[in-house]
Amino acid sequence: MARARTGPEPQYLKVKNHLREGIARGHWVAGDLLPSEAALSLEFGLSRMTVNRALRELHQEGLVQRVQGVGSFVAQLERISATLTVRDVHEEIQQRGHRHEARVHRLTSVAASPAQAALLDVAPGQTLFHSLIVHMENGVVIQCEERLVNPQCAPDYLAQDFTRTTPTHYLLQVAPLSEARWSIESTLPSAQEARLLHIERSEPCLVLRRTTYSRGLAVTWVKLTHPGSRYFLQGSFQA
Amino acid sequence: MARARTGPEPQYLKVKNHLREGIARGHWVAGDLLPSEAALSLEFGLSRMTVNRALRELHQEGLVQRVQGVGSFVAQLERISATLTVRDVHEEIQQRGHRHEARVHRLTSVAASPAQAALLDVAPGQTLFHSLIVHMENGVVIQCEERLVNPQCAPDYLAQDFTRTTPTHYLLQVAPLSEARWSIESTLPSAQEARLLHIERSEPCLVLRRTTYSRGLAVTWVKLTHPGSRYFLQGSFQA
DNA sequence: CAGTGGTCTAGACCACTGG
DNA sequence: CAGTGGTCTAGACCACTGA
């Protein structure tokens, strides 16, 4: 997807880069007023629409603050944002050129406890699917995946072979993703998790919890537990 | 900044929402070909530019895959992305309506060890600034901030009063942010960190490491250590 | 070749801001 | 009021794809 144009650099990108570099070099600092669309149109000899696109995209990227009737300003970068991408384990491991294996420790239906019911926003006692799967990279356990699934959204969940596909992959096919809420924390593993991950109960774990919604319904809740010594998240932020 | 228009919904948003809902409802599923710009122009009675904007923005948001000469497709959402925002501690605590306090335990210059030199991409032995600050929310320690700073980028770093401003805030003023690389992991604290955070050495911590660049130079490296029991990251993903 | 998306123009009308 | 950004049009030319 990276831009692979053969032709010359688009004009709107020239404007974007001009402003981006000016900001990066400190020519304009946070809070400064940038040239207006009209001024940039003249300076670059472009139509206003083209300049507008450059400024609009910088705004979408959070680098520029725009106020109708006033002007465009360099944004206060008090927050540092980055895109956190949570990939499907299978895909992530394969991309590293490694071998992925999964062991299904549990795949059953349960009557929702009050706590479980709250996670998926259903009534206590309602039937839910519950799975517990351990994922291995080249034979080493790196993730323990405990999951609750709303049967309404994926009635055939229990019939899947999760040594051949992953719950994430299956559920995304069955129920198009519309929203997700997640959290990341650091905790000690439960006795069961320690056993499944082959670690001591004293080894810290990176835990990712996520609830996924489709068409306004909570489809699934998942807790992904990783040994802290074998897993971390990373990313970068540009501009 | 949230859209607060008084007038009617813009046309390009109508098209965006139409497509977004179709995807969320499963009318089109991952890999499906969406109507062409020309088709949508006719359907909605809009110019191609307006429809183009709708599709382009959906592409930028990762929901749609576009191939020149072929068409626009519903993207494979194998990855779940979210914007991870790392805020300035001070701002984060104030936003919760709480009181922020900082204690400066170290603020000195050091000769870079080989390991430290590598973090900021300078020569070993070069002078670096080293700070160790503890941040408290309503009197409770929630973050231990260890930082290395390149003196070239912030020569007056040692003269700042970090009980009144934060290093993040100061450095963003002095050296405009152009790039950052970060990682998140779960580890046990060092003896020093445990002491500063008032926790046992057996309590897991959420650790955020980040290197920040300005004008191509590494400005600062920071390690933010949080007690796992008192801190976690969270976020959401839409569309 | 016809159909797609990628870009660009030279206008236009509007809503909003500040003096 | 003049100046700003927000949106929209009806064309245009181009690069790319697949038949």
mmCIF file of C-alpha atoms in Angstrom, chain A residues 46-210:
data_model
loop_
_atom_site.group_PDB
_atom_site.id
_atom_site.type_symbol
_atom_site.label_atom_id
_atom_site.label_comp_id
_atom_site.label_asym_id
_atom_site.label_seq_id
_atom_site.Cartn_x
_atom_site.Cartn_y
_atom_site.Cartn_z
ATOM 1 C CA LEU A 46 -2.368 25.842 -6.938
ATOM 2 C CA SER A 47 -6.125 25.893 -6.647
ATOM 3 C CA ARG A 48 -7.574 26.285 -3.195
ATOM 4 C CA MET A 49 -9.026 22.755 -3.256
ATOM 5 C CA THR A 50 -5.559 21.278 -3.580
ATOM 6 C CA VAL A 51 -4.154 23.330 -0.735
ATOM 7 C CA ASN A 52 -7.259 22.545 1.286
ATOM 8 C CA ARG A 53 -6.567 18.838 0.924
ATOM 9 C CA ALA A 54 -3.030 19.275 2.266
ATOM 10 C CA LEU A 55 -4.228 21.188 5.329
ATOM 11 C CA ARG A 56 -7.189 18.890 5.886
ATOM 12 C CA GLU A 57 -4.970 15.817 5.919
ATOM 13 C CA LEU A 58 -2.518 17.447 8.313
ATOM 14 C CA HIS A 59 -5.498 18.191 10.509
ATOM 15 C CA GLN A 60 -6.682 14.588 10.326
ATOM 16 C CA GLU A 61 -3.179 13.510 11.307
ATOM 17 C CA GLY A 62 -3.385 15.713 14.360
ATOM 18 C CA LEU A 63 -0.529 17.990 13.365
ATOM 19 C CA VAL A 64 -2.656 21.023 12.582
ATOM 20 C CA GLN A 65 -5.555 22.603 14.382
ATOM 21 C CA ARG A 66 -8.112 24.430 12.245
ATOM 22 C CA VAL A 67 -10.708 26.959 13.331
ATOM 23 C CA GLN A 68 -13.302 28.175 10.875
ATOM 24 C CA GLY A 69 -13.257 31.902 10.491
ATOM 25 C CA VAL A 70 -9.868 32.182 12.164
ATOM 26 C CA GLY A 71 -7.123 30.097 10.621
ATOM 27 C CA SER A 72 -4.900 27.014 10.802
ATOM 28 C CA PHE A 73 -2.520 26.564 13.696
ATOM 29 C CA VAL A 74 0.261 24.185 14.636
ATOM 30 C CA ALA A 75 -1.279 21.736 17.086
ATOM 31 C CA GLN A 76 -0.071 21.350 20.656
ATOM 32 C CA LEU A 77 1.526 17.927 20.669
ATOM 33 C CA GLU A 78 1.058 17.379 24.372
ATOM 34 C CA ARG A 79 -0.045 13.893 23.596
ATOM 35 C CA ILE A 80 1.980 11.462 21.634
ATOM 36 C CA SER A 81 -0.222 9.146 19.666
ATOM 37 C CA ALA A 82 0.575 6.019 17.807
ATOM 38 C CA THR A 83 -1.421 3.342 16.167
ATOM 39 C CA LEU A 84 -1.467 0.240 18.254
ATOM 40 C CA THR A 85 -2.137 -2.702 16.028
ATOM 41 C CA VAL A 86 -3.305 -5.912 17.561
ATOM 42 C CA ARG A 87 -2.805 -8.567 14.966
ATOM 43 C CA ASP A 88 -4.186 -12.029 14.791
ATOM 44 C CA VAL A 89 -1.628 -14.263 16.543
ATOM 45 C CA HIS A 90 -1.467 -16.646 13.637
ATOM 46 C CA GLU A 91 -0.743 -13.895 11.166
ATOM 47 C CA GLU A 92 1.763 -12.255 13.485
ATOM 48 C CA ILE A 93 3.746 -15.449 13.952
ATOM 49 C CA GLN A 94 3.656 -16.389 10.290
ATOM 50 C CA GLN A 95 4.897 -12.946 9.343
ATOM 51 C CA ARG A 96 7.963 -13.587 11.475
ATOM 52 C CA GLY A 97 8.486 -16.715 9.413
ATOM 53 C CA HIS A 98 7.779 -18.928 12.387
ATOM 54 C CA ARG A 99 5.510 -21.899 12.972
ATOM 55 C CA HIS A 100 2.203 -21.366 14.742
ATOM 56 C CA GLU A 101 0.461 -24.090 16.705
ATOM 57 C CA ALA A 102 -2.625 -23.939 18.906
ATOM 58 C CA ARG A 103 -3.920 -26.263 21.619
ATOM 59 C CA VAL A 104 -7.583 -26.149 22.525
ATOM 60 C CA HIS A 105 -7.966 -26.705 26.265
ATOM 61 C CA ARG A 106 -11.598 -25.866 26.493
ATOM 62 C CA LEU A 107 -14.442 -25.276 24.033
ATOM 63 C CA THR A 108 -17.810 -25.531 25.713
ATOM 64 C CA SER A 109 -20.995 -23.688 26.478
ATOM 65 C CA VAL A 110 -21.581 -22.239 29.914
ATOM 66 C CA ALA A 111 -24.344 -20.486 31.801
ATOM 67 C CA ALA A 112 -23.181 -16.889 32.212
ATOM 68 C CA SER A 113 -22.134 -15.932 35.711
ATOM 69 C CA PRO A 114 -23.067 -12.384 36.699
ATOM 70 C CA ALA A 115 -19.501 -11.238 35.965
ATOM 71 C CA GLN A 116 -19.412 -12.961 32.583
ATOM 72 C CA ALA A 117 -22.855 -11.643 31.708
ATOM 73 C CA ALA A 118 -21.717 -8.103 32.408
ATOM 74 C CA LEU A 119 -18.751 -8.443 30.035
ATOM 75 C CA LEU A 120 -20.985 -9.219 27.073
ATOM 76 C CA ASP A 121 -23.951 -7.194 28.231
ATOM 77 C CA VAL A 122 -26.348 -10.162 28.403
ATOM 78 C CA ALA A 123 -28.561 -11.578 31.149
ATOM 79 C CA PRO A 124 -26.957 -13.776 33.829
ATOM 80 C CA GLY A 125 -27.670 -17.441 33.211
ATOM 81 C CA GLN A 126 -27.806 -17.022 29.451
ATOM 82 C CA THR A 127 -25.811 -19.545 27.457
ATOM 83 C CA LEU A 128 -22.359 -18.389 26.345
ATOM 84 C CA PHE A 129 -19.517 -20.156 24.592
ATOM 85 C CA HIS A 130 -16.257 -20.368 26.477
ATOM 86 C CA SER A 131 -12.915 -21.252 24.936
ATOM 87 C CA LEU A 132 -9.403 -21.551 26.313
ATOM 88 C CA ILE A 133 -6.674 -21.851 23.720
ATOM 89 C CA VAL A 134 -2.912 -21.735 24.020
ATOM 90 C CA HIS A 135 -0.827 -20.411 21.128
ATOM 91 C CA MET A 136 2.744 -21.453 20.432
ATOM 92 C CA GLU A 137 5.472 -19.943 18.297
ATOM 93 C CA ASN A 138 7.971 -22.567 17.179
ATOM 94 C CA GLY A 139 6.802 -24.785 20.013
ATOM 95 C CA VAL A 140 7.129 -22.097 22.701
ATOM 96 C CA VAL A 141 3.957 -20.926 24.416
ATOM 97 C CA ILE A 142 3.481 -17.193 23.966
ATOM 98 C CA GLN A 143 -0.214 -16.564 24.461
ATOM 99 C CA CYS A 144 -3.065 -17.896 26.540
ATOM 100 C CA GLU A 145 -6.402 -16.897 25.003
ATOM 101 C CA GLU A 146 -9.493 -17.082 27.152
ATOM 102 C CA ARG A 147 -12.649 -16.100 25.356
ATOM 103 C CA LEU A 148 -16.377 -15.677 25.835
ATOM 104 C CA VAL A 149 -18.613 -15.605 22.778
ATOM 105 C CA ASN A 150 -22.215 -14.524 22.362
ATOM 106 C CA PRO A 151 -23.950 -17.527 20.690
ATOM 107 C CA GLN A 152 -26.385 -15.150 19.016
ATOM 108 C CA CYS A 153 -23.545 -13.738 16.906
ATOM 109 C CA ALA A 154 -21.672 -16.959 16.168
ATOM 110 C CA PRO A 155 -23.944 -19.987 16.672
ATOM 111 C CA ASP A 156 -21.445 -22.419 15.113
ATOM 112 C CA TYR A 157 -18.499 -21.357 17.273
ATOM 113 C CA LEU A 158 -18.256 -24.695 19.095
ATOM 114 C CA ALA A 159 -18.044 -26.629 15.836
ATOM 115 C CA GLN A 160 -14.867 -24.890 14.633
ATOM 116 C CA ASP A 161 -11.446 -26.522 14.595
ATOM 117 C CA PHE A 162 -9.275 -23.899 16.248
ATOM 118 C CA THR A 163 -6.084 -25.814 15.570
ATOM 119 C CA ARG A 164 -6.654 -24.868 11.913
ATOM 120 C CA THR A 165 -8.122 -21.385 12.196
ATOM 121 C CA THR A 166 -8.109 -18.840 15.024
ATOM 122 C CA PRO A 167 -11.155 -17.557 16.896
ATOM 123 C CA THR A 168 -10.233 -14.011 15.857
ATOM 124 C CA HIS A 169 -10.196 -14.963 12.204
ATOM 125 C CA TYR A 170 -13.417 -16.958 12.429
ATOM 126 C CA LEU A 171 -15.319 -14.331 14.369
ATOM 127 C CA LEU A 172 -14.293 -11.516 12.029
ATOM 128 C CA GLN A 173 -15.756 -13.514 9.164
ATOM 129 C CA VAL A 174 -18.996 -14.285 10.953
ATOM 130 C CA ALA A 175 -19.569 -10.928 12.610
ATOM 131 C CA PRO A 176 -18.162 -7.825 10.885
ATOM 132 C CA LEU A 177 -16.227 -5.714 13.362
ATOM 133 C CA SER A 178 -17.810 -2.380 14.141
ATOM 134 C CA GLU A 179 -16.247 -1.405 17.457
ATOM 135 C CA ALA A 180 -13.765 -2.617 20.013
ATOM 136 C CA ARG A 181 -12.697 -1.569 23.481
ATOM 137 C CA TRP A 182 -9.397 -2.714 24.903
ATOM 138 C CA SER A 183 -7.081 -2.376 27.839
ATOM 139 C CA ILE A 184 -3.510 -3.344 28.544
ATOM 140 C CA GLU A 185 -2.194 -4.179 31.964
ATOM 141 C CA SER A 186 0.562 -5.947 33.773
ATOM 142 C CA THR A 187 -0.360 -8.653 36.273
ATOM 143 C CA LEU A 188 0.746 -11.951 37.723
ATOM 144 C CA PRO A 189 -0.786 -15.024 36.101
ATOM 145 C CA SER A 190 -3.469 -17.161 37.701
ATOM 146 C CA ALA A 191 -2.451 -20.683 38.696
ATOM 147 C CA GLN A 192 -4.065 -22.030 35.550
ATOM 148 C CA GLU A 193 -2.414 -19.459 33.290
ATOM 149 C CA ALA A 194 0.995 -20.122 34.814
ATOM 150 C CA ARG A 195 0.564 -23.823 34.167
ATOM 151 C CA LEU A 196 -0.564 -23.339 30.580
ATOM 152 C CA LEU A 197 2.178 -20.808 29.791
ATOM 153 C CA HIS A 198 4.872 -22.917 31.513
ATOM 154 C CA ILE A 199 5.940 -20.044 33.729
ATOM 155 C CA GLU A 200 6.243 -19.391 37.437
ATOM 156 C CA ARG A 201 3.358 -17.698 39.202
ATOM 157 C CA SER A 202 5.815 -14.917 40.019
ATOM 158 C CA GLU A 203 6.524 -14.030 36.374
ATOM 159 C CA PRO A 204 4.745 -10.849 35.265
ATOM 160 C CA CYS A 205 2.452 -11.051 32.268
ATOM 161 C CA LEU A 206 1.305 -8.549 29.688
ATOM 162 C CA VAL A 207 -2.471 -8.857 29.561
ATOM 163 C CA LEU A 208 -4.650 -7.502 26.795
ATOM 164 C CA ARG A 209 -8.397 -7.496 27.315
ATOM 165 C CA ARG A 210 -10.756 -6.682 24.482
#
